[in-house]
Amino acid sequence: MPPILSPVPQGAIDCDLHVTVPSVAALLPYMTEAWREMIVSRGTEGLELASYPKGAPIACRPDWRQAGDLAGLRQHALDAFGTGRAILTCLHGGQAVHSEDLAQALCGAVNDWLVDQWLDRDDRLRAGIVVPFQSPLYAAAEIEKRAADRRFVQVQLLASGEMLLGRRYYWPIYEAAAKHDLPIAIHAGSAYRHAPTSVGWPSHFTQDYVHQTMGFEAQLLSLMSEGVFNHFPTLKVVLLESGVSWLPAFLWRAIKSWRGLRGETPWFVQSPGDLVRRHVRMTVQPFDAPGAAEVERTIEHIGADDMFLFATDFPHHHFEGTDVLPPGMPAALIRKMAIDNPMATYPRLSDPRPNASGLRETVP
Ligand code: ZN
């Protein structure tokens, strides 16, 4: 094991760590014969459908590009930071395809692949359930199917899907999640049913990435305005890879407007600030503030240090070496966001050994 160089407390919980399905071919063993035949006969088994494909070098830190297998993940993402547990976020095109049935087949196979290739091989690993949220019915069924495996600790959605997440259409997902103590994780990303900006399609990745913030803001206000937190009072929402510094200005504007307009939503009785502090958590990579003073001020403006969750966002390129902590983080907050806050956010992390069947160790 390499020496621990990271300033992160030993045993930290990494709440956003990516693994990627190499191609659809890797999912075929977890699909029915009918789907296997359809995918192979159409010649689509070579598609990557992944979050950092080989053809997009900017999407992955160069020194981590070759670290996508279990040995690489252990060395670069777990041991290097002294990580105690890590929650895998597997972004996959199964959450973006138009066919609800194909989405169900792909997402189900991704979850089987996560168990087989990762969770069964290192007991530090947990994962989000990749749900086909093109169909809330199918998504809720996938949650029910996975809920007994308590290594699945949250339900994973994208920041931009087919419609705003507060709509009642999606409530079967929240009902299933709340029933099984699973937070709803919303990760940066889009199914590209809509342009990432509210005024049309951008030309460059930079625009797409910066405008993810619009998606997060829209979803937060939708969840609050439609009454999701009234109906599911125990539900937690975790924003993954959302950035942080946009939140204070968004909340100020939301609170100001809510005060004047709340007559149209009489159930929206708690201010957006209070609701967010109670129900919403967010990972701190990337922490999009330039220096220690701005980081401190952003934390102060948000006014709730139990909202922050440690994450490396491995293998995306937000920092060099093991310099994962934003500057200006007080030591007490580092400990909270690395251990205490994740434990409070994810009830399933308290399970002593959720994979009672034992590990299937295959890596020499
Ligand atoms: Zn991420």
mmCIF file of C-alpha atoms and ligand atoms in Angstrom:
data_model
loop_
_atom_site.group_PDB
_atom_site.id
_atom_site.type_symbol
_atom_site.label_atom_id
_atom_site.label_comp_id
_atom_site.label_asym_id
_atom_site.label_seq_id
_atom_site.Cartn_x
_atom_site.Cartn_y
_atom_site.Cartn_z
ATOM 1 C CA MET A 1 0.000 0.000 0.000
ATOM 2 C CA PRO A 2 1.414 3.454 -0.881
ATOM 3 C CA PRO A 3 1.978 6.006 1.893
ATOM 4 C CA ILE A 4 -1.046 8.100 2.790
ATOM 5 C CA LEU A 5 -0.312 11.597 1.534
ATOM 6 C CA SER A 6 -3.763 13.070 1.790
ATOM 7 C CA PRO A 7 -4.809 15.568 4.508
ATOM 8 C CA VAL A 8 -8.230 13.906 4.588
ATOM 9 C CA PRO A 9 -9.003 12.088 7.868
ATOM 10 C CA GLN A 10 -8.380 8.338 7.799
ATOM 11 C CA GLY A 11 -11.550 6.404 7.097
ATOM 12 C CA ALA A 12 -13.164 9.248 5.166
ATOM 13 C CA ILE A 13 -16.298 8.483 3.169
ATOM 14 C CA ASP A 14 -15.978 9.446 -0.480
ATOM 15 C CA CYS A 15 -19.512 10.291 -1.612
ATOM 16 C CA ASP A 16 -18.886 10.643 -5.361
ATOM 17 C CA LEU A 17 -16.447 8.248 -6.974
ATOM 18 C CA HIS A 18 -16.935 7.190 -10.568
ATOM 19 C CA VAL A 19 -16.546 3.846 -12.237
ATOM 20 C CA THR A 20 -17.458 3.364 -15.853
ATOM 21 C CA VAL A 21 -18.885 0.496 -17.852
ATOM 22 C CA PRO A 22 -16.327 -0.095 -20.635
ATOM 23 C CA SER A 23 -18.956 -0.888 -23.275
ATOM 24 C CA VAL A 24 -22.403 -2.345 -23.669
ATOM 25 C CA ALA A 25 -20.688 -5.705 -24.271
ATOM 26 C CA ALA A 26 -19.714 -5.757 -20.581
ATOM 27 C CA LEU A 27 -23.411 -5.644 -19.675
ATOM 28 C CA LEU A 28 -24.537 -8.497 -21.932
ATOM 29 C CA PRO A 29 -23.983 -11.203 -19.256
ATOM 30 C CA TYR A 30 -26.535 -9.400 -17.084
ATOM 31 C CA MET A 31 -29.244 -9.118 -19.756
ATOM 32 C CA THR A 32 -31.900 -11.488 -21.021
ATOM 33 C CA GLU A 33 -31.266 -13.515 -24.137
ATOM 34 C CA ALA A 34 -33.749 -11.366 -26.063
ATOM 35 C CA TRP A 35 -31.875 -8.157 -25.223
ATOM 36 C CA ARG A 36 -28.497 -9.748 -25.918
ATOM 37 C CA GLU A 37 -29.666 -10.833 -29.351
ATOM 38 C CA MET A 38 -31.168 -7.424 -30.117
ATOM 39 C CA ILE A 39 -28.035 -5.531 -29.084
ATOM 40 C CA VAL A 40 -25.630 -7.836 -30.909
ATOM 41 C CA SER A 41 -27.752 -8.059 -34.077
ATOM 42 C CA ARG A 42 -27.868 -4.260 -34.217
ATOM 43 C CA GLY A 43 -24.097 -4.045 -33.723
ATOM 44 C CA THR A 44 -24.442 -1.760 -30.694
ATOM 45 C CA GLU A 45 -22.496 -3.863 -28.184
ATOM 46 C CA GLY A 46 -19.364 -1.736 -28.779
ATOM 47 C CA LEU A 47 -21.029 1.521 -27.685
ATOM 48 C CA GLU A 48 -19.470 3.047 -24.565
ATOM 49 C CA LEU A 49 -22.517 5.005 -23.304
ATOM 50 C CA ALA A 50 -20.215 6.127 -20.467
ATOM 51 C CA SER A 51 -19.423 9.347 -18.644
ATOM 52 C CA TYR A 52 -15.775 9.694 -19.609
ATOM 53 C CA PRO A 53 -15.343 7.857 -22.910
ATOM 54 C CA LYS A 54 -11.921 7.290 -24.428
ATOM 55 C CA GLY A 55 -12.629 9.869 -27.114
ATOM 56 C CA ALA A 56 -13.152 12.665 -24.561
ATOM 57 C CA PRO A 57 -9.759 13.026 -22.817
ATOM 58 C CA ILE A 58 -10.774 16.235 -21.013
ATOM 59 C CA ALA A 59 -13.406 14.281 -19.064
ATOM 60 C CA CYS A 60 -10.774 12.350 -17.085
ATOM 61 C CA ARG A 61 -7.608 13.319 -15.179
ATOM 62 C CA PRO A 62 -4.709 12.102 -17.377
ATOM 63 C CA ASP A 63 -2.864 10.214 -14.616
ATOM 64 C CA TRP A 64 -6.109 8.466 -13.671
ATOM 65 C CA ARG A 65 -7.139 7.449 -17.202
ATOM 66 C CA GLN A 66 -5.529 4.025 -16.816
ATOM 67 C CA ALA A 67 -6.777 3.559 -13.259
ATOM 68 C CA GLY A 68 -10.259 2.397 -14.152
ATOM 69 C CA ASP A 69 -9.931 -1.198 -12.929
ATOM 70 C CA LEU A 70 -10.220 -2.369 -9.340
ATOM 71 C CA ALA A 71 -6.475 -2.349 -8.698
ATOM 72 C CA GLY A 72 -6.233 1.213 -10.047
ATOM 73 C CA LEU A 73 -9.225 2.360 -8.069
ATOM 74 C CA ARG A 74 -7.766 0.913 -4.885
ATOM 75 C CA GLN A 75 -4.391 2.546 -5.407
ATOM 76 C CA HIS A 76 -5.421 5.959 -6.724
ATOM 77 C CA ALA A 77 -8.901 6.578 -5.335
ATOM 78 C CA LEU A 78 -9.144 4.601 -2.079
ATOM 79 C CA ASP A 79 -5.684 4.028 -0.537
ATOM 80 C CA ALA A 80 -4.299 7.393 -1.679
ATOM 81 C CA PHE A 81 -6.926 9.239 0.369
ATOM 82 C CA GLY A 82 -7.207 6.779 3.254
ATOM 83 C CA THR A 83 -10.818 6.228 2.242
ATOM 84 C CA GLY A 84 -12.896 4.056 4.555
ATOM 85 C CA ARG A 85 -15.899 3.752 2.291
ATOM 86 C CA ALA A 86 -16.749 5.113 -1.138
ATOM 87 C CA ILE A 87 -20.073 5.485 -2.883
ATOM 88 C CA LEU A 88 -19.827 4.618 -6.564
ATOM 89 C CA THR A 89 -21.621 6.845 -9.035
ATOM 90 C CA CYS A 90 -21.857 4.985 -12.320
ATOM 91 C CA LEU A 91 -23.070 7.454 -14.919
ATOM 92 C CA HIS A 92 -24.506 5.535 -17.848
ATOM 93 C CA GLY A 93 -26.444 6.245 -20.996
ATOM 94 C CA GLY A 94 -29.104 3.813 -19.823
ATOM 95 C CA GLN A 95 -30.556 6.838 -18.014
ATOM 96 C CA ALA A 96 -30.730 8.806 -21.283
ATOM 97 C CA VAL A 97 -32.009 6.439 -23.988
ATOM 98 C CA HIS A 98 -35.527 7.123 -25.253
ATOM 99 C CA SER A 99 -36.964 3.624 -24.946
ATOM 100 C CA GLU A 100 -38.207 2.954 -21.414
ATOM 101 C CA ASP A 101 -37.731 -0.772 -21.945
ATOM 102 C CA LEU A 102 -34.142 -0.453 -23.124
ATOM 103 C CA ALA A 103 -33.518 1.920 -20.207
ATOM 104 C CA GLN A 104 -34.840 -0.696 -17.810
ATOM 105 C CA ALA A 105 -32.652 -3.419 -19.341
ATOM 106 C CA LEU A 106 -29.498 -1.263 -19.356
ATOM 107 C CA CYS A 107 -29.901 0.222 -15.870
ATOM 108 C CA GLY A 108 -30.716 -3.175 -14.377
ATOM 109 C CA ALA A 109 -27.626 -4.638 -16.033
ATOM 110 C CA VAL A 110 -25.477 -1.740 -14.762
ATOM 111 C CA ASN A 111 -26.607 -2.463 -11.190
ATOM 112 C CA ASP A 112 -25.812 -6.166 -11.597
ATOM 113 C CA TRP A 113 -22.431 -5.207 -13.065
ATOM 114 C CA LEU A 114 -21.779 -2.911 -10.072
ATOM 115 C CA VAL A 115 -22.443 -5.762 -7.665
ATOM 116 C CA ASP A 116 -20.445 -8.310 -9.617
ATOM 117 C CA GLN A 117 -17.447 -6.220 -10.626
ATOM 118 C CA TRP A 118 -17.094 -3.840 -7.660
ATOM 119 C CA LEU A 119 -19.251 -4.314 -4.548
ATOM 120 C CA ASP A 120 -18.469 -8.032 -4.254
ATOM 121 C CA ARG A 121 -14.739 -7.347 -4.585
ATOM 122 C CA ASP A 122 -13.958 -4.634 -2.041
ATOM 123 C CA ASP A 123 -15.990 -4.115 1.091
ATOM 124 C CA ARG A 124 -15.172 -0.411 1.173
ATOM 125 C CA LEU A 125 -17.439 0.095 -1.831
ATOM 126 C CA ARG A 126 -21.100 1.146 -1.885
ATOM 127 C CA ALA A 127 -23.150 2.382 -4.837
ATOM 128 C CA GLY A 128 -26.110 4.411 -5.999
ATOM 129 C CA ILE A 129 -28.933 2.522 -7.703
ATOM 130 C CA VAL A 130 -28.925 3.495 -11.382
ATOM 131 C CA VAL A 131 -32.647 3.814 -12.129
ATOM 132 C CA PRO A 132 -34.411 4.121 -15.504
ATOM 133 C CA PHE A 133 -36.140 7.353 -14.504
ATOM 134 C CA GLN A 134 -37.547 7.714 -18.021
ATOM 135 C CA SER A 135 -40.237 5.536 -16.419
ATOM 136 C CA PRO A 136 -40.889 6.224 -12.717
ATOM 137 C CA LEU A 137 -42.757 2.912 -12.648
ATOM 138 C CA TYR A 138 -39.664 1.027 -13.781
ATOM 139 C CA ALA A 139 -37.439 3.161 -11.549
ATOM 140 C CA ALA A 140 -39.492 2.343 -8.455
ATOM 141 C CA ALA A 141 -39.404 -1.351 -9.403
ATOM 142 C CA GLU A 142 -35.605 -1.211 -9.707
ATOM 143 C CA ILE A 143 -35.387 0.388 -6.245
ATOM 144 C CA GLU A 144 -37.563 -2.397 -4.813
ATOM 145 C CA LYS A 145 -35.395 -4.994 -6.534
ATOM 146 C CA ARG A 146 -32.126 -3.604 -5.105
ATOM 147 C CA ALA A 147 -33.302 -2.441 -1.697
ATOM 148 C CA ALA A 148 -32.458 -5.684 0.077
ATOM 149 C CA ASP A 149 -28.795 -5.258 -0.858
ATOM 150 C CA ARG A 150 -27.832 -2.585 1.634
ATOM 151 C CA ARG A 151 -24.610 -1.801 -0.195
ATOM 152 C CA PHE A 152 -26.855 0.292 -2.428
ATOM 153 C CA VAL A 153 -27.117 3.449 -0.345
ATOM 154 C CA GLN A 154 -28.884 5.960 -2.606
ATOM 155 C CA VAL A 155 -30.960 6.364 -5.764
ATOM 156 C CA GLN A 156 -29.171 8.037 -8.633
ATOM 157 C CA LEU A 157 -30.784 10.576 -10.992
ATOM 158 C CA LEU A 158 -29.422 13.133 -13.454
ATOM 159 C CA ALA A 159 -29.743 16.893 -13.007
ATOM 160 C CA SER A 160 -31.613 17.188 -16.305
ATOM 161 C CA GLY A 161 -34.066 14.546 -17.422
ATOM 162 C CA GLU A 162 -37.366 14.747 -19.246
ATOM 163 C CA MET A 163 -39.094 17.127 -16.846
ATOM 164 C CA LEU A 164 -38.715 18.871 -13.512
ATOM 165 C CA LEU A 165 -38.185 16.419 -10.683
ATOM 166 C CA GLY A 166 -40.784 17.921 -8.358
ATOM 167 C CA ARG A 167 -43.645 16.854 -10.655
ATOM 168 C CA ARG A 168 -46.016 14.209 -9.218
ATOM 169 C CA TYR A 169 -45.071 12.016 -12.164
ATOM 170 C CA TYR A 170 -41.817 11.235 -10.333
ATOM 171 C CA TRP A 171 -43.262 10.680 -6.885
ATOM 172 C CA PRO A 172 -43.275 6.848 -7.118
ATOM 173 C CA ILE A 173 -39.473 7.109 -7.119
ATOM 174 C CA TYR A 174 -39.478 9.168 -3.926
ATOM 175 C CA GLU A 175 -42.001 6.877 -2.288
ATOM 176 C CA ALA A 176 -39.803 3.825 -2.919
ATOM 177 C CA ALA A 177 -36.668 5.694 -1.846
ATOM 178 C CA ALA A 178 -38.214 6.993 1.380
ATOM 179 C CA LYS A 179 -39.583 3.537 2.195
ATOM 180 C CA HIS A 180 -36.072 2.077 2.089
ATOM 181 C CA ASP A 181 -34.100 4.947 3.709
ATOM 182 C CA LEU A 182 -32.414 5.823 0.428
ATOM 183 C CA PRO A 183 -31.488 9.447 -0.307
ATOM 184 C CA ILE A 184 -32.117 10.736 -3.831
ATOM 185 C CA ALA A 185 -28.813 11.649 -5.460
ATOM 186 C CA ILE A 186 -28.918 14.131 -8.329
ATOM 187 C CA HIS A 187 -25.678 14.109 -10.306
ATOM 188 C CA ALA A 188 -24.566 16.653 -12.909
ATOM 189 C CA GLY A 189 -25.585 15.347 -16.302
ATOM 190 C CA SER A 190 -28.381 15.354 -18.793
ATOM 191 C CA ALA A 191 -30.550 13.028 -20.808
ATOM 192 C CA TYR A 192 -30.476 15.829 -23.416
ATOM 193 C CA ARG A 193 -34.207 16.070 -23.908
ATOM 194 C CA HIS A 194 -33.702 19.808 -23.424
ATOM 195 C CA ALA A 195 -30.843 22.203 -24.071
ATOM 196 C CA PRO A 196 -28.630 22.674 -20.994
ATOM 197 C CA THR A 197 -29.311 26.412 -21.122
ATOM 198 C CA SER A 198 -32.802 27.867 -21.001
ATOM 199 C CA VAL A 199 -32.216 29.722 -24.266
ATOM 200 C CA GLY A 200 -30.903 26.989 -26.511
ATOM 201 C CA TRP A 201 -28.041 24.675 -27.287
ATOM 202 C CA PRO A 202 -24.445 25.710 -26.494
ATOM 203 C CA SER A 203 -21.507 24.984 -28.783
ATOM 204 C CA HIS A 204 -18.902 23.888 -26.236
ATOM 205 C CA PHE A 205 -18.411 21.560 -23.291
ATOM 206 C CA THR A 206 -17.467 24.536 -21.093
ATOM 207 C CA GLN A 207 -20.918 26.046 -21.579
ATOM 208 C CA ASP A 208 -22.614 22.720 -20.958
ATOM 209 C CA TYR A 209 -20.695 22.129 -17.732
ATOM 210 C CA VAL A 210 -21.124 25.637 -16.326
ATOM 211 C CA HIS A 211 -24.845 25.585 -17.116
ATOM 212 C CA GLN A 212 -25.378 22.401 -15.109
ATOM 213 C CA THR A 213 -25.981 24.844 -12.272
ATOM 214 C CA MET A 214 -29.212 25.924 -13.976
ATOM 215 C CA GLY A 215 -30.414 22.335 -13.862
ATOM 216 C CA PHE A 216 -29.649 21.978 -10.148
ATOM 217 C CA GLU A 217 -31.354 25.281 -9.301
ATOM 218 C CA ALA A 218 -34.448 24.353 -11.305
ATOM 219 C CA GLN A 219 -34.684 20.933 -9.662
ATOM 220 C CA LEU A 220 -34.262 22.254 -6.121
ATOM 221 C CA LEU A 221 -36.972 24.869 -6.562
ATOM 222 C CA SER A 222 -39.244 22.333 -8.266
ATOM 223 C CA LEU A 223 -38.866 19.815 -5.416
ATOM 224 C CA MET A 224 -39.674 22.528 -2.870
ATOM 225 C CA SER A 225 -42.501 24.231 -4.779
ATOM 226 C CA GLU A 226 -44.358 21.053 -5.712
ATOM 227 C CA GLY A 227 -44.340 19.911 -2.091
ATOM 228 C CA VAL A 228 -42.063 16.872 -2.333
ATOM 229 C CA PHE A 229 -40.582 17.543 1.107
ATOM 230 C CA ASN A 230 -44.047 17.997 2.612
ATOM 231 C CA HIS A 231 -45.158 14.648 1.253
ATOM 232 C CA PHE A 232 -41.893 12.834 2.024
ATOM 233 C CA PRO A 233 -40.682 14.520 5.207
ATOM 234 C CA THR A 234 -37.771 12.123 5.726
ATOM 235 C CA LEU A 235 -36.450 12.372 2.176
ATOM 236 C CA LYS A 236 -32.877 13.581 1.688
ATOM 237 C CA VAL A 237 -31.579 14.892 -1.629
ATOM 238 C CA VAL A 238 -27.840 14.810 -2.328
ATOM 239 C CA LEU A 239 -26.419 17.029 -5.066
ATOM 240 C CA LEU A 240 -23.387 15.360 -6.650
ATOM 241 C CA GLU A 241 -20.788 17.316 -8.590
ATOM 242 C CA SER A 242 -23.075 20.334 -8.491
ATOM 243 C CA GLY A 243 -20.466 22.865 -7.421
ATOM 244 C CA VAL A 244 -21.225 24.885 -4.297
ATOM 245 C CA SER A 245 -20.714 28.605 -4.763
ATOM 246 C CA TRP A 246 -23.962 29.158 -6.708
ATOM 247 C CA LEU A 247 -26.097 28.094 -3.761
ATOM 248 C CA PRO A 248 -26.045 31.244 -1.566
ATOM 249 C CA ALA A 249 -27.107 33.580 -4.397
ATOM 250 C CA PHE A 250 -29.766 31.104 -5.553
ATOM 251 C CA LEU A 251 -31.158 30.789 -2.035
ATOM 252 C CA TRP A 252 -31.203 34.550 -1.490
ATOM 253 C CA ARG A 253 -33.217 35.018 -4.695
ATOM 254 C CA ALA A 254 -35.506 32.067 -3.941
ATOM 255 C CA ILE A 255 -36.215 33.278 -0.383
ATOM 256 C CA LYS A 256 -36.850 36.846 -1.516
ATOM 257 C CA SER A 257 -39.333 35.763 -4.219
ATOM 258 C CA TRP A 258 -40.955 33.105 -2.012
ATOM 259 C CA ARG A 259 -41.716 35.706 0.663
ATOM 260 C CA GLY A 260 -43.713 37.769 -1.822
ATOM 261 C CA LEU A 261 -45.308 34.965 -3.836
ATOM 262 C CA ARG A 262 -45.873 32.066 -1.462
ATOM 263 C CA GLY A 263 -49.648 32.591 -1.647
ATOM 264 C CA GLU A 264 -49.650 30.511 -4.848
ATOM 265 C CA THR A 265 -48.131 27.521 -2.999
ATOM 266 C CA PRO A 266 -49.728 27.555 0.482
ATOM 267 C CA TRP A 267 -48.067 24.251 1.417
ATOM 268 C CA PHE A 268 -44.644 25.835 0.878
ATOM 269 C CA VAL A 269 -44.519 27.107 4.456
ATOM 270 C CA GLN A 270 -40.837 26.746 5.282
ATOM 271 C CA SER A 271 -38.458 29.095 3.555
ATOM 272 C CA PRO A 272 -36.273 27.680 0.766
ATOM 273 C CA GLY A 273 -33.257 28.242 3.022
ATOM 274 C CA ASP A 274 -34.706 26.143 5.829
ATOM 275 C CA LEU A 275 -35.896 23.398 3.476
ATOM 276 C CA VAL A 276 -32.540 23.126 1.739
ATOM 277 C CA ARG A 277 -30.627 23.050 5.009
ATOM 278 C CA ARG A 278 -32.927 20.316 6.316
ATOM 279 C CA HIS A 279 -33.264 18.089 3.249
ATOM 280 C CA VAL A 280 -30.368 18.784 0.889
ATOM 281 C CA ARG A 281 -26.716 17.746 1.039
ATOM 282 C CA MET A 282 -23.962 18.388 -1.487
ATOM 283 C CA THR A 283 -20.532 17.034 -2.333
ATOM 284 C CA VAL A 284 -17.571 19.403 -2.246
ATOM 285 C CA GLN A 285 -15.782 18.432 -5.462
ATOM 286 C CA PRO A 286 -15.736 20.650 -7.365
ATOM 287 C CA PHE A 287 -15.845 23.450 -4.806
ATOM 288 C CA ASP A 288 -16.000 26.273 -7.330
ATOM 289 C CA ALA A 289 -14.568 29.161 -5.314
ATOM 290 C CA PRO A 290 -11.147 30.621 -6.063
ATOM 291 C CA GLY A 291 -9.462 30.899 -2.666
ATOM 292 C CA ALA A 292 -9.661 30.328 1.058
ATOM 293 C CA ALA A 293 -11.506 33.585 1.803
ATOM 294 C CA GLU A 294 -14.210 32.835 -0.777
ATOM 295 C CA VAL A 295 -14.585 29.239 0.407
ATOM 296 C CA GLU A 296 -15.006 30.437 4.003
ATOM 297 C CA ARG A 297 -17.511 33.092 2.964
ATOM 298 C CA THR A 298 -19.526 30.617 0.874
ATOM 299 C CA ILE A 299 -19.753 28.187 3.795
ATOM 300 C CA GLU A 300 -20.778 31.024 6.096
ATOM 301 C CA HIS A 301 -23.500 32.190 3.691
ATOM 302 C CA ILE A 302 -24.951 28.694 3.341
ATOM 303 C CA GLY A 303 -25.087 28.589 7.120
ATOM 304 C CA ALA A 304 -25.193 24.820 7.680
ATOM 305 C CA ASP A 305 -21.977 22.857 7.896
ATOM 306 C CA ASP A 306 -23.862 19.558 8.029
ATOM 307 C CA MET A 307 -24.747 19.994 4.349
ATOM 308 C CA PHE A 308 -21.267 19.246 3.005
ATOM 309 C CA LEU A 309 -20.072 15.776 1.992
ATOM 310 C CA PHE A 310 -16.509 14.831 1.149
ATOM 311 C CA ALA A 311 -15.900 13.544 -2.386
ATOM 312 C CA THR A 312 -12.967 13.105 -4.726
ATOM 313 C CA ASP A 313 -15.114 12.925 -7.878
ATOM 314 C CA PHE A 314 -12.438 10.516 -9.125
ATOM 315 C CA PRO A 315 -11.381 10.418 -11.964
ATOM 316 C CA HIS A 316 -12.511 13.893 -13.031
ATOM 317 C CA HIS A 317 -9.890 16.598 -13.087
ATOM 318 C CA HIS A 318 -10.661 19.116 -10.350
ATOM 319 C CA PHE A 319 -7.338 19.075 -8.462
ATOM 320 C CA GLU A 320 -3.743 17.820 -8.670
ATOM 321 C CA GLY A 321 -2.185 14.997 -6.657
ATOM 322 C CA THR A 322 -4.158 14.408 -3.478
ATOM 323 C CA ASP A 323 -4.964 18.091 -2.979
ATOM 324 C CA VAL A 324 -8.656 17.280 -2.726
ATOM 325 C CA LEU A 325 -9.732 19.648 0.044
ATOM 326 C CA PRO A 326 -10.868 23.140 -0.897
ATOM 327 C CA PRO A 327 -8.679 25.863 0.654
ATOM 328 C CA GLY A 328 -9.976 27.520 3.781
ATOM 329 C CA MET A 329 -11.854 24.544 5.190
ATOM 330 C CA PRO A 330 -11.786 24.619 9.015
ATOM 331 C CA ALA A 331 -10.371 21.408 10.534
ATOM 332 C CA ALA A 332 -13.602 20.692 12.397
ATOM 333 C CA LEU A 333 -15.579 20.953 9.175
ATOM 334 C CA ILE A 334 -13.194 18.604 7.366
ATOM 335 C CA ARG A 335 -13.837 15.921 9.952
ATOM 336 C CA LYS A 336 -17.613 16.536 9.763
ATOM 337 C CA MET A 337 -17.873 16.378 6.001
ATOM 338 C CA ALA A 338 -15.551 13.380 5.702
ATOM 339 C CA ILE A 339 -17.217 11.179 8.321
ATOM 340 C CA ASP A 340 -20.055 12.595 10.425
ATOM 341 C CA ASN A 341 -22.140 14.166 7.656
ATOM 342 C CA PRO A 342 -22.067 11.137 5.328
ATOM 343 C CA MET A 343 -22.989 8.864 8.248
ATOM 344 C CA ALA A 344 -25.947 11.115 9.069
ATOM 345 C CA THR A 345 -27.003 11.345 5.421
ATOM 346 C CA TYR A 346 -26.823 7.651 4.512
ATOM 347 C CA PRO A 347 -28.481 5.431 7.143
ATOM 348 C CA ARG A 348 -27.189 2.312 5.374
ATOM 349 C CA LEU A 349 -23.564 3.255 6.019
ATOM 350 C CA SER A 350 -24.110 2.327 9.650
ATOM 351 C CA ASP A 351 -24.652 -1.324 8.741
ATOM 352 C CA PRO A 352 -21.675 -3.249 10.161
ATOM 353 C CA ARG A 353 -21.319 -5.685 7.264
ATOM 354 C CA PRO A 354 -24.162 -5.417 4.779
ATOM 355 C CA ASN A 355 -22.763 -7.973 2.355
ATOM 356 C CA ALA A 356 -23.215 -10.897 4.689
ATOM 357 C CA SER A 357 -22.420 -13.388 1.969
ATOM 358 C CA GLY A 358 -18.796 -12.244 2.056
ATOM 359 C CA LEU A 359 -16.509 -10.870 -0.611
ATOM 360 C CA ARG A 360 -15.679 -12.614 -3.828
ATOM 361 C CA GLU A 361 -12.042 -11.583 -4.048
ATOM 362 C CA THR A 362 -10.663 -12.021 -7.558
ATOM 363 C CA VAL A 363 -7.860 -9.503 -7.786
ATOM 364 C CA PRO A 364 -4.417 -10.937 -7.016
HETATM 365 ZN ZN ZN B 1 -19.250 13.131 -10.017
#
